[in-house]
Short mmCIF file of C-alpha atoms in Angstrom, two decimals:
data_model
loop_
_atom_site.label_atom_id
_atom_site.label_comp_id
_atom_site.label_asym_id
_atom_site.label_seq_id
_atom_site.Cartn_x
_atom_site.Cartn_y
_atom_site.Cartn_z
CA MET W 1 146.07 66.31 109.90
CA VAL W 2 149.70 65.72 110.97
CA MET W 3 151.40 68.75 112.54
CA LYS W 4 155.15 69.34 112.08
CA ARG W 5 157.27 70.30 115.08
CA THR W 6 158.38 73.90 115.24
CA GLY W 7 161.24 75.56 116.99
CA ILE W 8 160.99 78.02 119.84
CA VAL W 9 161.12 80.97 117.43
CA SER W 10 158.09 79.72 115.53
CA VAL W 11 156.15 79.19 118.75
CA ILE W 12 156.90 82.71 119.96
CA ALA W 13 155.99 84.17 116.57
CA ALA W 14 152.69 82.32 116.57
CA ALA W 15 151.89 83.62 120.05
CA ILE W 16 152.62 87.18 119.00
CA LEU W 17 150.38 86.82 115.95
CA LEU W 18 147.54 85.57 118.12
CA LEU W 19 147.86 88.55 120.43
CA LEU W 20 147.93 90.96 117.51
CA ALA W 21 144.86 89.29 116.06
CA GLY W 22 142.91 90.07 119.20
CA CYS W 23 143.00 86.81 121.14
CA GLY W 24 143.14 87.33 124.86
CA LYS W 25 140.78 88.72 127.44
CA ASN W 26 138.39 91.59 127.05
CA GLU W 27 137.44 94.07 129.77
CA ASN W 28 135.07 91.58 131.38
CA GLY W 29 137.72 88.87 131.55
CA SER W 30 135.94 86.62 129.03
CA LYS W 31 137.65 85.08 126.01
CA GLU W 32 137.26 86.92 122.76
CA GLN W 33 138.23 85.21 119.52
CA ASN W 34 138.78 86.80 116.17
CA MET W 35 136.40 84.90 113.94
CA GLY W 36 137.31 86.82 110.80
CA GLU W 37 134.81 88.76 108.74
CA GLU W 38 131.27 88.49 110.09
CA LYS W 39 128.90 86.60 107.82
CA SER W 40 126.07 88.50 106.19
CA LYS W 41 122.47 87.82 107.15
CA ILE W 42 121.63 86.19 103.82
CA GLU W 43 124.38 83.64 104.46
CA THR W 44 123.14 82.65 107.89
CA ILE W 45 119.36 83.08 107.85
CA THR W 46 117.22 80.01 107.28
CA ALA W 47 113.97 79.98 105.34
CA SER W 48 112.01 79.41 108.55
CA GLU W 49 113.69 82.39 110.21
CA LEU W 50 112.99 84.61 107.22
CA VAL W 51 109.35 83.55 106.98
CA SER W 52 108.90 84.39 110.65
CA GLU W 53 109.75 88.01 109.78
CA MET W 54 106.98 88.20 107.18
CA LYS W 55 103.57 89.54 108.10
CA ILE W 56 101.20 89.62 105.15
CA GLY W 57 101.68 90.10 101.42
CA TRP W 58 100.15 91.60 98.29
CA ASN W 59 100.36 90.44 94.66
CA LEU W 60 100.93 92.85 91.77
CA GLY W 61 98.56 90.74 89.70
CA ASN W 62 97.53 91.04 86.03
CA THR W 63 100.49 93.27 85.29
CA MET W 64 103.96 91.95 84.51
CA GLU W 65 102.58 88.48 83.74
CA SER W 66 100.39 89.57 80.82
CA LEU W 67 100.52 87.52 77.62
CA ASN W 68 100.00 88.59 74.03
CA SER W 69 101.28 86.10 71.47
CA SER W 70 100.53 88.44 68.55
CA ALA W 71 102.61 91.30 69.93
CA ILE W 72 106.11 92.17 68.84
CA LYS W 73 108.55 90.86 71.38
CA LYS W 74 110.54 94.07 71.61
CA MET W 75 107.47 96.22 72.14
CA PRO W 76 108.12 98.66 75.03
CA ALA W 77 107.75 97.04 78.43
CA VAL W 78 104.97 99.39 79.52
CA ASN W 79 102.78 98.13 76.66
CA TRP W 80 102.94 94.64 78.13
CA GLU W 81 102.56 95.96 81.67
CA THR W 82 99.26 97.65 80.81
CA ALA W 83 97.96 95.00 78.37
CA TRP W 84 95.50 93.52 80.86
CA GLY W 85 93.92 96.81 81.90
CA ASN W 86 96.09 97.96 84.78
CA PRO W 87 98.05 101.23 84.70
CA VAL W 88 101.82 101.51 84.72
CA THR W 89 103.02 100.45 88.16
CA SER W 90 104.13 103.42 90.22
CA LYS W 91 106.42 103.72 93.20
CA GLU W 92 103.56 105.52 94.94
CA LEU W 93 101.37 102.42 94.60
CA ILE W 94 103.97 100.13 96.14
CA ASP W 95 104.62 102.69 98.91
CA ALA W 96 100.88 102.79 99.68
CA VAL W 97 100.71 99.01 99.94
CA ILE W 98 103.72 98.84 102.25
CA ASP W 99 102.47 101.78 104.35
CA LYS W 100 99.23 99.86 104.92
CA GLY W 101 101.12 97.03 106.65
CA PHE W 102 101.95 94.60 103.83
CA ASN W 103 105.63 93.72 104.11
CA VAL W 104 105.74 91.13 101.31
CA ILE W 105 105.24 92.09 97.66
CA ARG W 106 104.92 89.26 95.14
CA ILE W 107 105.64 90.27 91.56
CA PRO W 108 104.30 87.73 89.05
CA VAL W 109 106.31 88.01 85.82
CA SER W 110 105.91 86.23 82.50
CA TRP W 111 109.18 85.92 80.62
CA ASN W 112 107.50 83.93 77.89
CA ASP W 113 107.13 86.73 75.34
CA HIS W 114 110.44 88.35 76.20
CA ILE W 115 112.96 85.64 75.34
CA LEU W 116 114.58 84.57 72.10
CA ILE W 117 112.89 81.38 70.95
CA SER W 118 116.14 79.84 69.77
CA GLY W 119 119.75 80.04 70.82
CA ASN W 120 120.43 80.83 74.47
CA TRP W 121 116.91 81.96 75.42
CA GLN W 122 118.17 85.47 76.05
CA ILE W 123 115.79 87.78 77.93
CA GLU W 124 115.08 91.11 76.24
CA GLU W 125 117.03 93.82 78.05
CA GLY W 126 114.22 96.36 78.28
CA TRP W 127 111.96 93.83 79.95
CA MET W 128 114.58 92.84 82.49
CA ASN W 129 115.23 96.50 83.27
CA ARG W 130 111.55 97.20 83.93
CA VAL W 131 111.19 94.14 86.15
CA GLN W 132 114.19 95.30 88.17
CA GLU W 133 112.75 98.79 88.47
CA ILE W 134 109.53 97.46 90.00
CA VAL W 135 111.42 95.06 92.28
CA ASP W 136 113.41 98.05 93.53
CA TYR W 137 110.24 99.98 94.41
CA ALA W 138 109.56 97.43 97.15
CA TYR W 139 113.10 96.23 97.89
CA ASP W 140 114.33 99.76 98.57
CA GLN W 141 111.59 100.15 101.19
CA GLY W 142 112.79 97.08 103.09
CA ALA W 143 109.91 94.85 102.04
CA TYR W 144 110.36 91.22 101.08
CA VAL W 145 109.97 90.73 97.33
CA ILE W 146 109.03 87.47 95.63
CA LEU W 147 109.92 87.26 91.94
CA ASN W 148 108.71 84.34 89.86
CA THR W 149 108.05 82.92 86.39
CA HIS W 150 104.33 83.12 85.63
CA HIS W 151 102.16 82.06 82.64
CA GLU W 152 104.98 80.41 80.72
CA SER W 153 104.28 78.27 77.64
CA TRP W 154 107.84 76.96 77.15
CA TYR W 155 107.43 74.26 79.80
CA GLY W 156 105.22 71.20 79.97
CA THR W 157 104.65 68.82 82.85
CA TYR W 158 105.00 65.78 80.59
CA TYR W 159 107.88 63.30 80.38
CA ASP W 160 108.47 64.05 76.70
CA LYS W 161 108.80 67.79 77.42
CA GLU W 162 110.80 67.42 80.62
CA GLU W 163 114.32 67.97 79.31
CA HIS W 164 113.36 70.90 77.07
CA SER W 165 111.50 72.51 79.97
CA ALA W 166 114.49 72.06 82.25
CA GLU W 167 116.83 73.59 79.66
CA VAL W 168 114.75 76.74 79.22
CA LEU W 169 114.04 77.08 82.93
CA ALA W 170 117.77 76.94 83.71
CA ALA W 171 118.54 79.50 80.97
CA ILE W 172 115.93 81.98 82.19
CA TRP W 173 116.75 81.65 85.87
CA SER W 174 120.49 81.90 85.32
CA GLN W 175 119.91 85.32 83.72
CA ILE W 176 117.54 86.48 86.47
CA ALA W 177 119.99 85.25 89.11
CA GLU W 178 122.84 87.14 87.47
CA ARG W 179 120.88 90.39 87.33
CA PHE W 180 119.86 90.21 90.99
CA LYS W 181 122.90 88.44 92.43
CA ASP W 182 123.84 91.24 94.82
CA TYR W 183 120.39 91.63 96.38
CA ASP W 184 120.14 90.45 99.98
CA GLU W 185 117.69 88.13 101.73
CA HIS W 186 114.77 90.48 101.03
CA LEU W 187 114.61 89.16 97.47
CA ILE W 188 113.17 85.65 97.10
CA PHE W 189 113.01 83.65 93.88
CA GLU W 190 109.99 81.43 93.13
CA GLY W 191 110.74 78.92 90.40
CA LEU W 192 107.34 78.34 88.79
CA ASN W 193 103.74 79.41 89.26
CA GLU W 194 101.09 76.68 89.24
CA PRO W 195 102.94 74.27 86.89
CA ARG W 196 100.30 71.93 85.51
CA LYS W 197 98.84 70.12 82.51
CA ILE W 198 96.89 72.99 81.02
CA GLY W 199 93.56 72.12 79.43
CA THR W 200 93.44 68.54 80.69
CA ASP W 201 91.16 66.72 83.09
CA VAL W 202 93.89 66.78 85.73
CA GLU W 203 94.75 70.48 85.38
CA TRP W 204 93.29 71.57 88.72
CA ASN W 205 92.43 68.37 90.58
CA GLY W 206 95.88 67.65 92.05
CA GLY W 207 97.64 66.13 89.05
CA ASP W 208 99.00 62.66 88.32
CA GLN W 209 102.27 60.77 88.73
CA GLU W 210 103.75 62.20 85.54
CA GLY W 211 102.91 65.73 86.57
CA TRP W 212 104.30 65.28 90.08
CA ASP W 213 107.52 63.76 88.75
CA VAL W 214 108.18 66.50 86.21
CA VAL W 215 107.37 69.34 88.61
CA ASN W 216 109.73 67.86 91.21
CA HIS W 217 112.45 67.61 88.57
CA LEU W 218 111.94 71.22 87.45
CA ASN W 219 112.04 72.37 91.05
CA ALA W 220 115.35 70.58 91.50
CA VAL W 221 116.78 72.17 88.33
CA PHE W 222 115.65 75.59 89.54
CA VAL W 223 117.33 75.17 92.93
CA GLN W 224 120.54 73.86 91.38
CA THR W 225 120.64 76.73 88.86
CA ILE W 226 120.36 79.37 91.56
CA ARG W 227 122.82 77.64 93.88
CA GLU W 228 125.43 77.54 91.10
CA SER W 229 124.98 81.24 90.34
CA GLY W 230 127.14 84.03 91.67
CA GLY W 231 126.85 86.71 94.33
CA ASN W 232 124.37 85.96 97.10
CA ASN W 233 122.52 83.30 95.14
CA PRO W 234 124.12 80.28 96.83
CA TYR W 235 122.40 81.52 100.02
CA ARG W 236 119.18 82.92 98.57
CA ILE W 237 115.82 81.84 99.96
CA LEU W 238 113.85 80.00 97.26
CA MET W 239 110.20 79.01 96.85
CA ILE W 240 109.02 75.86 95.10
CA PRO W 241 105.44 74.80 94.32
CA GLY W 242 103.87 71.43 93.98
CA TYR W 243 101.81 70.56 90.92
CA ALA W 244 99.54 73.58 90.18
CA ALA W 245 100.47 74.93 93.63
CA ASN W 246 97.56 72.72 94.67
CA CYS W 247 96.71 72.79 98.38
CA TRP W 248 94.99 69.41 98.54
CA GLU W 249 96.37 66.34 96.75
CA ALA W 250 99.55 67.71 95.15
CA ILE W 251 101.14 68.87 98.40
CA LYS W 252 101.48 65.21 99.37
CA HIS W 253 103.89 64.66 96.49
CA ILE W 254 106.29 67.62 96.79
CA GLU W 255 109.93 66.60 97.10
CA VAL W 256 111.64 69.27 99.17
CA PRO W 257 115.43 69.43 98.68
CA ASP W 258 117.70 69.00 101.70
CA ASP W 259 118.27 72.73 101.92
CA ASN W 260 117.25 74.91 104.86
CA LYS W 261 116.62 77.88 102.55
CA ILE W 262 113.58 76.41 100.77
CA ILE W 263 109.95 77.51 101.18
CA VAL W 264 106.99 75.51 99.88
CA SER W 265 104.50 77.62 97.92
CA VAL W 266 100.78 76.82 97.82
CA HIS W 267 97.71 78.68 96.58
CA ALA W 268 94.43 78.36 98.43
CA TYR W 269 91.18 80.16 97.63
CA GLU W 270 88.91 78.48 100.15
CA PRO W 271 86.10 77.80 100.53
CA TYR W 272 86.06 77.78 96.74
CA ASP W 273 82.35 78.53 96.32
CA PHE W 274 82.74 81.79 98.25
CA ALA W 275 86.31 82.77 97.48
CA LEU W 276 86.93 81.94 93.81
CA ASN W 277 83.77 80.62 92.12
CA VAL W 278 82.39 83.51 90.06
CA GLN W 279 78.95 81.88 90.11
CA GLY W 280 79.19 80.95 93.79
CA ARG W 281 77.71 82.48 96.89
CA GLY W 282 78.51 86.00 98.10
CA THR W 283 78.43 85.21 101.81
CA TRP W 284 81.01 83.26 103.77
CA ASP W 285 78.54 81.90 106.33
CA GLN W 286 81.38 81.06 108.76
CA ASP W 287 82.34 78.11 106.57
CA THR W 288 85.71 77.29 108.15
CA ALA W 289 86.01 73.58 107.31
CA ASN W 290 88.29 73.77 104.26
CA ILE W 291 90.46 76.50 105.77
CA ASP W 292 90.98 74.44 108.91
CA THR W 293 91.75 71.28 106.92
CA ILE W 294 94.33 73.02 104.74
CA MET W 295 96.13 74.55 107.72
CA SER W 296 96.19 71.19 109.48
CA SER W 297 97.63 69.51 106.38
CA LEU W 298 100.32 72.16 105.92
CA ASP W 299 101.28 71.84 109.55
CA THR W 300 101.51 68.04 109.38
CA LEU W 301 103.31 67.79 106.04
CA PHE W 302 105.72 70.71 106.36
CA ILE W 303 105.66 73.06 109.35
CA SER W 304 106.04 70.29 111.94
CA LYS W 305 109.08 69.07 109.99
CA GLY W 306 110.78 72.46 109.95
CA ILE W 307 109.81 73.26 106.33
CA PRO W 308 108.24 76.73 106.00
CA VAL W 309 105.24 77.47 103.79
CA ILE W 310 103.87 80.59 102.16
CA ILE W 311 100.36 80.83 100.74
CA GLY W 312 101.44 82.74 97.65
CA GLU W 313 97.92 83.46 96.45
CA PHE W 314 94.65 83.72 98.34
CA GLY W 315 91.65 86.00 98.41
CA ALA W 316 87.87 86.22 98.24
CA MET W 317 86.48 88.08 95.26
CA TYR W 318 83.91 90.84 95.36
CA LYS W 319 80.35 89.79 94.56
CA ASN W 320 77.45 92.18 94.20
CA VAL W 321 75.36 91.00 97.12
CA GLU W 322 74.35 92.64 100.37
CA ARG W 323 76.99 92.64 103.13
CA ASN W 324 79.62 91.16 100.81
CA GLU W 325 82.38 93.44 102.10
CA GLN W 326 81.59 92.59 105.71
CA GLU W 327 81.53 88.88 104.88
CA ARG W 328 84.87 89.11 103.08
CA ALA W 329 86.33 91.05 106.00
CA ALA W 330 85.26 88.40 108.51
CA TRP W 331 86.58 85.66 106.21
CA ALA W 332 89.91 87.48 105.80
CA GLU W 333 90.37 87.83 109.54
CA TYR W 334 89.68 84.15 110.16
CA TYR W 335 91.81 82.94 107.25
CA VAL W 336 94.88 85.00 108.14
CA SER W 337 94.53 84.14 111.81
CA ALA W 338 94.34 80.40 111.06
CA ALA W 339 97.45 80.62 108.88
CA ALA W 340 99.35 82.77 111.39
CA LYS W 341 98.77 80.18 114.11
CA ILE W 342 101.00 77.76 112.20
CA GLY W 343 103.41 80.45 111.01
CA VAL W 344 102.27 80.71 107.38
CA PRO W 345 102.18 84.18 105.74
CA CYS W 346 99.46 84.82 103.17
CA ILE W 347 99.72 86.96 100.02
CA TRP W 348 96.50 88.49 98.70
CA TRP W 349 95.87 88.09 94.96
CA ASP W 350 95.10 91.64 93.78
CA ASN W 351 94.49 91.69 90.03
CA GLY W 352 93.33 95.30 89.99
CA ALA W 353 89.80 94.26 88.94
CA PHE W 354 86.73 95.93 90.46
CA GLU W 355 84.07 95.74 87.75
CA GLY W 356 82.72 93.19 85.30
CA ASP W 357 81.76 89.55 85.54
CA GLY W 358 85.23 88.08 86.12
CA GLU W 359 87.41 87.50 89.16
CA LEU W 360 87.18 90.77 91.10
CA PHE W 361 90.05 90.66 93.57
CA GLY W 362 91.09 94.32 93.52
CA LEU W 363 91.70 96.02 96.85
CA ILE W 364 93.51 99.24 95.93
CA ASP W 365 92.85 101.64 93.06
CA ARG W 366 96.20 101.75 91.30
CA GLU W 367 95.60 105.21 89.84
CA THR W 368 94.60 106.99 93.06
CA CYS W 369 96.10 104.58 95.64
CA GLU W 370 92.72 104.55 97.39
CA TRP W 371 91.77 101.38 99.26
CA LYS W 372 88.38 100.44 97.81
CA TYR W 373 87.47 97.86 100.46
CA PRO W 374 88.90 99.14 103.75
CA LEU W 375 86.95 96.64 105.83
CA VAL W 376 88.60 93.74 104.00
CA VAL W 377 92.06 95.23 104.56
CA GLU W 378 91.18 95.81 108.21
CA GLY W 379 90.14 92.15 108.46
CA LEU W 380 93.47 91.03 107.03
CA MET W 381 95.37 93.07 109.61
CA LYS W 382 93.14 91.93 112.46
CA GLY W 383 93.93 88.35 111.53
CA LEU W 384 97.60 89.06 112.19
CA GLN W 385 96.86 90.57 115.57
CA ALA W 386 94.70 87.67 116.70
CA ASN W 387 97.72 85.50 117.51
#
């Protein structure tokens, strides 16, 4: 830049302005510059720095992500919220979870049945209001909140559905971003949950080239949509998954944008036979192999390169066998400790289920706020303290 010469009056005026602005020496004789308005934390914090402030998380599962294709779209939000057997979410429940030591609350939300099918894909106002109310339960307590899109049928991880999926994703996230634009770094957006080819042979086995390509494209559209939104969104920390949030093959194919405010999201219920297989064994048996392998892979692929990771879903379900709670507690301690060693927070999948023959991942009774498996919760917290 070429500077024009100024006269003596201009020089003196400039000097006076500098003095008035605070340039000079402070009481200690050191230089003190006026840098203008101090930047907010959300502007300056990186994803790695934010993740380092997280301890352990809890999912509000089987609640705001319920689906019911036969229901009327404008049915009151609480009818959807309770459709899968859980009660209306209370502030007391979220307070109890945070008071127990969980400082990350993930809120899975399906927008699928709450948008206009044609036009601008507008989200129903009552649904958005209820989502915000639940977000505020945790956000107002200073917890980190992860808000996502979950169980959506408008997208497909196929080339012929790619553009349509991108269009709807951008429309939904632009509305969410607008509603929450003034929230600070404690609110994190997660673009998709387990995007995959539903009902196919490659649904859960890591995917294929087409699936990887489309998921990477949708992740890029998500990031661009948020970055082009208003308020704090250009600086917001974002989470992106690989295909199906797979923790084995798909993580090798995630394209992470050149953006230091991105977190990679994976889900890992391991070892599967103990943790997630309903027909599997009820004892852990100190089977650490898969846990160790996953942590090593995450470290090599991401952590060592400065890319933070969150295990957005994990857990070991209840099984009606002797010493199951003790086994789950020991597993939880080892799992969380192994993840903490590489700086990866884990978020327990709590679907509120305690009885039946399905996936029983409940930890806290949502009516009474009683912790049903205190040894498991104790194991989770011990895992944090082990490092």
